[in-house]
Amino acid sequence: MSSSDPATTKTKTIDSHLHVWATPQQAATEYPFFPGQVPTLQGDVDFLLKCMGEAGVDGALIVQPINHMFDHSLVTSVLKKHPSKFVGCLLANPAEDGTGIKQLEHLVLEDGYHAVRFNPYLWPSGQKMTNEVGKAIFSRAGALGVPVGFMCMKGLNLHLSEIIELCSEFPSTTVILDHVAFCKPPENDLESETFSSFLKLSRFPQVYVKFSALFRVSRKPFPYEDTSHLLSQVISSYGANRVMWGSDFPYVVPECSYKGAKEAVLHVASLASLSPSDLEWVMGKTVQQLFPNSWPA
């Protein structure tokens, strides 16, 4: 198929959420793992590129993995080597001495990162993401034009008030909720209430949702059909132009394969009767709108 063929000008498929880390050889010589965070899965960029090629995925947002903690050198090397393929999301360092703000500025302004992840479980014990350092990083991210992604792995209800406070106080900072804010299809009143609160966050126009890591939010095996109702409700609350698919590579590989992650979301979207236009937003247009000119045609 030639590059002038109209079929090749369709919207790119972009994965909004994945990780890469060093090979054991790289870790031994150049990019060490953080103590206690040595991965058990293969997650190097060559393996990722092979998986993306097989699945027909054109580009991705790489989220700094906990395995390298605040040492971003491995991800930075990947971004520099594949500038038209990948965009970087750094990991916010909430150290009380404020070094996290300097690192944010360096990684965004010098190394070209385009987003920042807030992991609430890295904040000092007893501290919230709304503490002085958290607000300073969140505010600076907005000033630099980089979205903040929230990882609410232990439950959105634990962090909802913090997210609402930050969105209210800093409306110019774009927010991304990772993995449907870890909301599974509700099975009891508390889960229904939390999911309803998650949908109501759509009242903040700066909030976007990653419909990602379906294996984490589904209660069923591949292809995670019970997430179709989640998708329908997320689209009706947020609009497809604020929703984006993500695989959560390499964690997804042993679950259903990387190609399977893409097949699952397409299957779930068909069950949810998404229009072709909405599906285009979810599979690539939303993330390209958030990070313009990152994946050249």
Tab-separated table of C-alpha atoms in Angstrom:
chain	number	residue	atom	x	y	z
A	1	MET	CA	0.000	0.000	0.000
A	2	SER	CA	1.522	3.341	-0.982
A	3	SER	CA	1.709	6.291	1.385
A	4	SER	CA	-0.591	8.241	-0.931
A	5	ASP	CA	-3.341	5.657	-0.523
A	6	PRO	CA	-6.309	7.311	1.244
A	7	ALA	CA	-6.554	4.355	3.624
A	8	THR	CA	-3.257	5.333	5.219
A	9	THR	CA	-4.441	8.840	6.076
A	10	LYS	CA	-6.966	7.603	8.639
A	11	THR	CA	-6.660	8.709	12.266
A	12	LYS	CA	-3.596	7.277	13.952
A	13	THR	CA	-4.132	4.753	16.736
A	14	ILE	CA	-2.370	6.097	19.826
A	15	ASP	CA	-1.954	4.249	23.119
A	16	SER	CA	-2.438	6.784	25.932
A	17	HIS	CA	-0.903	4.706	28.699
A	18	LEU	CA	2.037	2.345	28.820
A	19	HIS	CA	5.413	1.890	30.489
A	20	VAL	CA	8.914	0.905	29.423
A	21	TRP	CA	11.872	-0.066	31.555
A	22	ALA	CA	15.407	-1.335	31.212
A	23	THR	CA	16.464	-4.814	30.187
A	24	PRO	CA	18.415	-6.668	32.914
A	25	GLN	CA	21.597	-5.856	30.950
A	26	GLN	CA	20.764	-2.145	30.765
A	27	ALA	CA	19.870	-2.131	34.460
A	28	ALA	CA	23.255	-3.618	35.335
A	29	THR	CA	25.234	-1.049	33.380
A	30	GLU	CA	23.314	2.150	32.723
A	31	TYR	CA	19.736	2.386	33.998
A	32	PRO	CA	19.464	0.773	37.452
A	33	PHE	CA	16.132	-0.198	38.946
A	34	PHE	CA	14.983	1.447	42.155
A	35	PRO	CA	15.700	-0.801	45.170
A	36	GLY	CA	12.807	-3.199	45.715
A	37	GLN	CA	11.221	-2.350	42.355
A	38	VAL	CA	12.917	-4.839	40.011
A	39	PRO	CA	10.252	-5.862	37.477
A	40	THR	CA	9.343	-9.469	36.761
A	41	LEU	CA	8.020	-8.693	33.271
A	42	GLN	CA	9.868	-7.811	30.090
A	43	GLY	CA	9.251	-4.140	29.375
A	44	ASP	CA	12.002	-2.874	27.085
A	45	VAL	CA	11.327	-0.577	24.162
A	46	ASP	CA	12.304	-3.106	21.477
A	47	PHE	CA	9.681	-5.524	22.796
A	48	LEU	CA	7.142	-2.671	22.919
A	49	LEU	CA	7.844	-1.641	19.325
A	50	LYS	CA	7.380	-5.250	18.196
A	51	CYS	CA	4.046	-5.458	20.033
A	52	MET	CA	2.862	-2.115	18.641
A	53	GLY	CA	3.815	-3.199	15.122
A	54	GLU	CA	1.821	-6.424	15.436
A	55	ALA	CA	-1.205	-4.556	16.811
A	56	GLY	CA	-1.133	-1.655	14.341
A	57	VAL	CA	-0.617	1.013	17.023
A	58	ASP	CA	1.132	4.134	15.722
A	59	GLY	CA	2.363	5.898	18.851
A	60	ALA	CA	2.060	6.113	22.610
A	61	LEU	CA	2.340	8.133	25.801
A	62	ILE	CA	5.017	6.541	27.992
A	63	VAL	CA	4.362	6.918	31.716
A	64	GLN	CA	7.496	6.881	33.884
A	65	PRO	CA	7.434	3.507	35.707
A	66	ILE	CA	7.816	3.064	39.462
A	67	ASN	CA	10.632	0.606	38.668
A	68	HIS	CA	12.967	3.527	37.945
A	69	MET	CA	11.192	5.844	40.440
A	70	PHE	CA	12.380	9.456	39.882
A	71	ASP	CA	15.346	8.528	37.662
A	72	HIS	CA	13.891	9.342	34.254
A	73	SER	CA	17.043	8.637	32.243
A	74	LEU	CA	15.822	5.396	30.617
A	75	VAL	CA	12.513	6.884	29.434
A	76	THR	CA	14.312	10.059	28.314
A	77	SER	CA	16.673	7.960	26.173
A	78	VAL	CA	13.665	6.268	24.525
A	79	LEU	CA	11.964	9.614	23.838
A	80	LYS	CA	15.146	10.986	22.260
A	81	LYS	CA	15.594	7.887	20.094
A	82	HIS	CA	11.956	7.767	18.898
A	83	PRO	CA	10.736	11.387	18.908
A	84	SER	CA	7.883	10.858	16.440
A	85	LYS	CA	6.641	7.690	18.162
A	86	PHE	CA	6.506	8.506	21.865
A	87	VAL	CA	5.556	11.293	24.262
A	88	GLY	CA	6.691	11.205	27.910
A	89	CYS	CA	4.768	11.499	31.178
A	90	LEU	CA	7.050	12.111	34.146
A	91	LEU	CA	6.480	10.945	37.723
A	92	ALA	CA	5.945	13.794	40.185
A	93	ASN	CA	8.356	13.788	43.102
A	94	PRO	CA	6.470	15.126	46.151
A	95	ALA	CA	9.607	15.519	48.289
A	96	GLU	CA	9.062	18.186	50.932
A	97	ASP	CA	12.223	20.066	49.932
A	98	GLY	CA	10.582	21.086	46.650
A	99	THR	CA	13.059	19.315	44.370
A	100	GLY	CA	10.076	17.864	42.490
A	101	ILE	CA	9.227	21.272	40.999
A	102	LYS	CA	12.761	21.725	39.677
A	103	GLN	CA	12.670	18.216	38.212
A	104	LEU	CA	9.284	18.882	36.590
A	105	GLU	CA	10.625	22.053	34.980
A	106	HIS	CA	13.800	20.343	33.766
A	107	LEU	CA	12.007	17.334	32.296
A	108	VAL	CA	9.372	19.467	30.555
A	109	LEU	CA	11.568	22.338	29.363
A	110	GLU	CA	14.822	20.463	28.662
A	111	ASP	CA	13.820	16.859	27.951
A	112	GLY	CA	10.458	17.438	26.288
A	113	TYR	CA	8.077	15.602	28.639
A	114	HIS	CA	4.432	16.522	28.032
A	115	ALA	CA	2.584	15.233	31.122
A	116	VAL	CA	3.100	14.451	34.807
A	117	ARG	CA	1.749	11.615	36.953
A	118	PHE	CA	0.561	12.074	40.522
A	119	ASN	CA	0.882	8.838	42.507
A	120	PRO	CA	-0.748	9.640	45.871
A	121	TYR	CA	1.046	6.721	47.536
A	122	LEU	CA	4.416	8.441	47.065
A	123	TRP	CA	3.438	11.431	49.192
A	124	PRO	CA	5.005	11.501	52.673
A	125	SER	CA	2.996	9.517	55.229
A	126	GLY	CA	-0.092	11.387	56.373
A	127	GLN	CA	0.252	13.997	53.604
A	128	LYS	CA	-2.232	14.586	50.800
A	129	MET	CA	-1.774	15.628	47.171
A	130	THR	CA	-3.280	18.969	48.213
A	131	ASN	CA	-0.346	19.800	50.500
A	132	GLU	CA	1.923	22.744	49.718
A	133	VAL	CA	4.243	20.757	47.447
A	134	GLY	CA	1.367	19.028	45.662
A	135	LYS	CA	-0.372	22.308	44.912
A	136	ALA	CA	2.877	23.899	43.755
A	137	ILE	CA	3.595	21.061	41.298
A	138	PHE	CA	-0.021	20.965	40.100
A	139	SER	CA	-0.091	24.717	39.552
A	140	ARG	CA	3.280	24.719	37.758
A	141	ALA	CA	2.127	21.879	35.503
A	142	GLY	CA	-0.816	24.018	34.445
A	143	ALA	CA	1.447	26.997	33.766
A	144	LEU	CA	3.701	24.779	31.632
A	145	GLY	CA	0.703	23.364	29.770
A	146	VAL	CA	1.262	19.755	30.859
A	147	PRO	CA	-1.664	17.585	32.039
A	148	VAL	CA	-1.596	15.861	35.424
A	149	GLY	CA	-2.630	12.205	35.532
A	150	PHE	CA	-3.971	10.705	38.764
A	151	MET	CA	-3.363	7.080	39.722
A	152	CYS	CA	-6.031	6.150	42.279
A	153	MET	CA	-5.087	2.485	42.577
A	154	LYS	CA	-6.545	1.972	46.060
A	155	GLY	CA	-9.870	3.595	45.186
A	156	LEU	CA	-11.080	6.917	43.838
A	157	ASN	CA	-13.126	7.526	46.999
A	158	LEU	CA	-9.849	7.889	48.956
A	159	HIS	CA	-8.655	10.756	46.724
A	160	LEU	CA	-11.849	12.336	45.387
A	161	SER	CA	-11.796	15.366	47.685
A	162	GLU	CA	-8.158	16.097	46.756
A	163	ILE	CA	-8.903	15.922	43.022
A	164	ILE	CA	-11.946	18.190	43.414
A	165	GLU	CA	-9.920	20.704	45.442
A	166	LEU	CA	-7.080	20.797	42.897
A	167	CYS	CA	-9.441	21.090	39.906
A	168	SER	CA	-11.402	23.874	41.623
A	169	GLU	CA	-8.343	25.861	42.682
A	170	PHE	CA	-6.367	25.429	39.433
A	171	PRO	CA	-8.855	25.270	36.534
A	172	SER	CA	-6.133	25.820	33.931
A	173	THR	CA	-4.378	22.535	34.798
A	174	THR	CA	-5.618	19.686	32.605
A	175	VAL	CA	-6.366	16.473	34.517
A	176	ILE	CA	-6.347	12.854	33.337
A	177	LEU	CA	-7.877	10.027	35.372
A	178	ASP	CA	-5.897	6.842	34.759
A	179	HIS	CA	-7.655	3.510	34.185
A	180	VAL	CA	-11.257	4.775	34.553
A	181	ALA	CA	-10.114	6.028	37.988
A	182	PHE	CA	-9.895	2.319	38.951
A	183	CYS	CA	-13.702	2.081	39.037
A	184	LYS	CA	-14.933	-1.446	38.357
A	185	PRO	CA	-18.544	-2.132	37.290
A	186	PRO	CA	-20.337	-1.305	40.567
A	187	GLU	CA	-21.665	-4.184	42.682
A	188	ASN	CA	-22.750	-2.392	45.861
A	189	ASP	CA	-23.903	1.016	47.094
A	190	LEU	CA	-20.422	2.327	47.902
A	191	GLU	CA	-19.104	1.385	44.451
A	192	SER	CA	-22.166	2.900	42.774
A	193	GLU	CA	-21.669	6.101	44.751
A	194	THR	CA	-17.962	6.249	43.849
A	195	PHE	CA	-18.688	5.628	40.165
A	196	SER	CA	-21.350	8.331	40.221
A	197	SER	CA	-18.801	10.731	41.779
A	198	PHE	CA	-16.329	9.789	39.047
A	199	LEU	CA	-18.892	10.610	36.345
A	200	LYS	CA	-19.684	13.923	38.079
A	201	LEU	CA	-16.038	14.976	37.784
A	202	SER	CA	-16.937	15.610	34.132
A	203	ARG	CA	-18.372	18.929	35.356
A	204	PHE	CA	-14.777	20.137	35.373
A	205	PRO	CA	-14.027	20.781	31.688
A	206	GLN	CA	-10.313	20.145	32.284
A	207	VAL	CA	-10.848	16.474	33.258
A	208	TYR	CA	-10.135	13.662	30.775
A	209	VAL	CA	-10.410	9.882	31.240
A	210	LYS	CA	-8.170	7.028	30.182
A	211	PHE	CA	-10.307	4.027	29.282
A	212	SER	CA	-7.245	1.945	29.884
A	213	ALA	CA	-5.965	-1.232	31.541
A	214	LEU	CA	-9.327	-2.949	31.037
A	215	PHE	CA	-7.985	-6.046	32.777
A	216	ARG	CA	-7.714	-3.947	35.961
A	217	VAL	CA	-11.276	-2.593	35.888
A	218	SER	CA	-13.163	-5.605	34.521
A	219	ARG	CA	-14.586	-8.346	36.726
A	220	LYS	CA	-14.590	-10.737	33.774
A	221	PRO	CA	-11.872	-12.414	31.691
A	222	PHE	CA	-10.812	-11.179	28.253
A	223	PRO	CA	-12.379	-9.496	26.307
A	224	TYR	CA	-13.719	-7.682	29.407
A	225	GLU	CA	-17.280	-7.329	28.136
A	226	ASP	CA	-18.603	-5.940	31.430
A	227	THR	CA	-16.672	-2.719	30.783
A	228	SER	CA	-18.971	-1.824	27.862
A	229	HIS	CA	-21.508	-0.297	30.272
A	230	LEU	CA	-18.704	1.707	31.908
A	231	LEU	CA	-17.654	2.986	28.491
A	232	SER	CA	-21.219	3.993	27.564
A	233	GLN	CA	-21.594	6.004	30.770
A	234	VAL	CA	-18.149	7.591	30.515
A	235	ILE	CA	-18.827	8.693	26.935
A	236	SER	CA	-22.251	10.091	27.820
A	237	SER	CA	-20.809	12.054	30.772
A	238	TYR	CA	-17.487	13.239	29.371
A	239	GLY	CA	-17.959	13.040	25.605
A	240	ALA	CA	-15.715	10.892	23.416
A	241	ASN	CA	-13.339	13.833	22.902
A	242	ARG	CA	-12.307	13.540	26.573
A	243	VAL	CA	-11.832	9.753	26.595
A	244	MET	CA	-8.792	7.799	25.371
A	245	TRP	CA	-7.774	4.161	25.179
A	246	GLY	CA	-4.605	2.870	26.828
A	247	SER	CA	-3.108	-0.610	27.107
A	248	ASP	CA	-1.015	-0.498	30.301
A	249	PHE	CA	1.833	-2.360	28.594
A	250	PRO	CA	3.721	-4.413	29.695
A	251	TYR	CA	1.341	-5.445	32.512
A	252	VAL	CA	-1.306	-6.239	29.886
A	253	VAL	CA	0.907	-8.713	28.006
A	254	PRO	CA	0.455	-11.735	30.317
A	255	GLU	CA	-3.247	-10.851	30.702
A	256	CYS	CA	-4.332	-10.852	27.060
A	257	SER	CA	-1.303	-9.815	24.929
A	258	TYR	CA	-0.739	-6.290	23.626
A	259	LYS	CA	-2.685	-6.998	20.436
A	260	GLY	CA	-5.454	-8.413	22.622
A	261	ALA	CA	-5.656	-5.123	24.526
A	262	LYS	CA	-6.517	-3.301	21.318
A	263	GLU	CA	-8.909	-6.044	20.188
A	264	ALA	CA	-10.685	-5.927	23.568
A	265	VAL	CA	-11.361	-2.202	23.461
A	266	LEU	CA	-12.692	-2.443	19.899
A	267	HIS	CA	-14.971	-5.308	20.980
A	268	VAL	CA	-16.176	-3.406	24.053
A	269	ALA	CA	-16.789	-0.307	21.923
A	270	SER	CA	-18.936	-2.353	19.536
A	271	LEU	CA	-20.973	-3.713	22.469
A	272	ALA	CA	-21.426	-0.133	23.673
A	273	SER	CA	-22.582	0.837	20.145
A	274	LEU	CA	-20.019	3.617	19.821
A	275	SER	CA	-20.318	5.602	16.622
A	276	PRO	CA	-17.334	5.475	14.229
A	277	SER	CA	-16.620	9.104	15.099
A	278	ASP	CA	-16.609	8.446	18.853
A	279	LEU	CA	-14.375	5.416	18.358
A	280	GLU	CA	-11.876	7.569	16.431
A	281	TRP	CA	-11.680	9.948	19.384
A	282	VAL	CA	-11.141	7.136	21.881
A	283	MET	CA	-8.538	5.329	19.773
A	284	GLY	CA	-6.356	8.308	18.964
A	285	LYS	CA	-7.908	11.705	18.340
A	286	THR	CA	-8.369	12.642	22.017
A	287	VAL	CA	-4.769	11.995	22.997
A	288	GLN	CA	-3.556	13.757	19.833
A	289	GLN	CA	-5.697	16.768	20.744
A	290	LEU	CA	-4.145	16.824	24.239
A	291	PHE	CA	-0.609	16.595	22.842
A	292	PRO	CA	-0.777	18.395	19.488
A	293	ASN	CA	1.975	17.837	16.902
A	294	SER	CA	3.381	14.924	18.917
A	295	TRP	CA	2.640	12.255	16.334
A	296	PRO	CA	3.255	13.805	12.919
A	297	ALA	CA	1.204	12.518	10.014
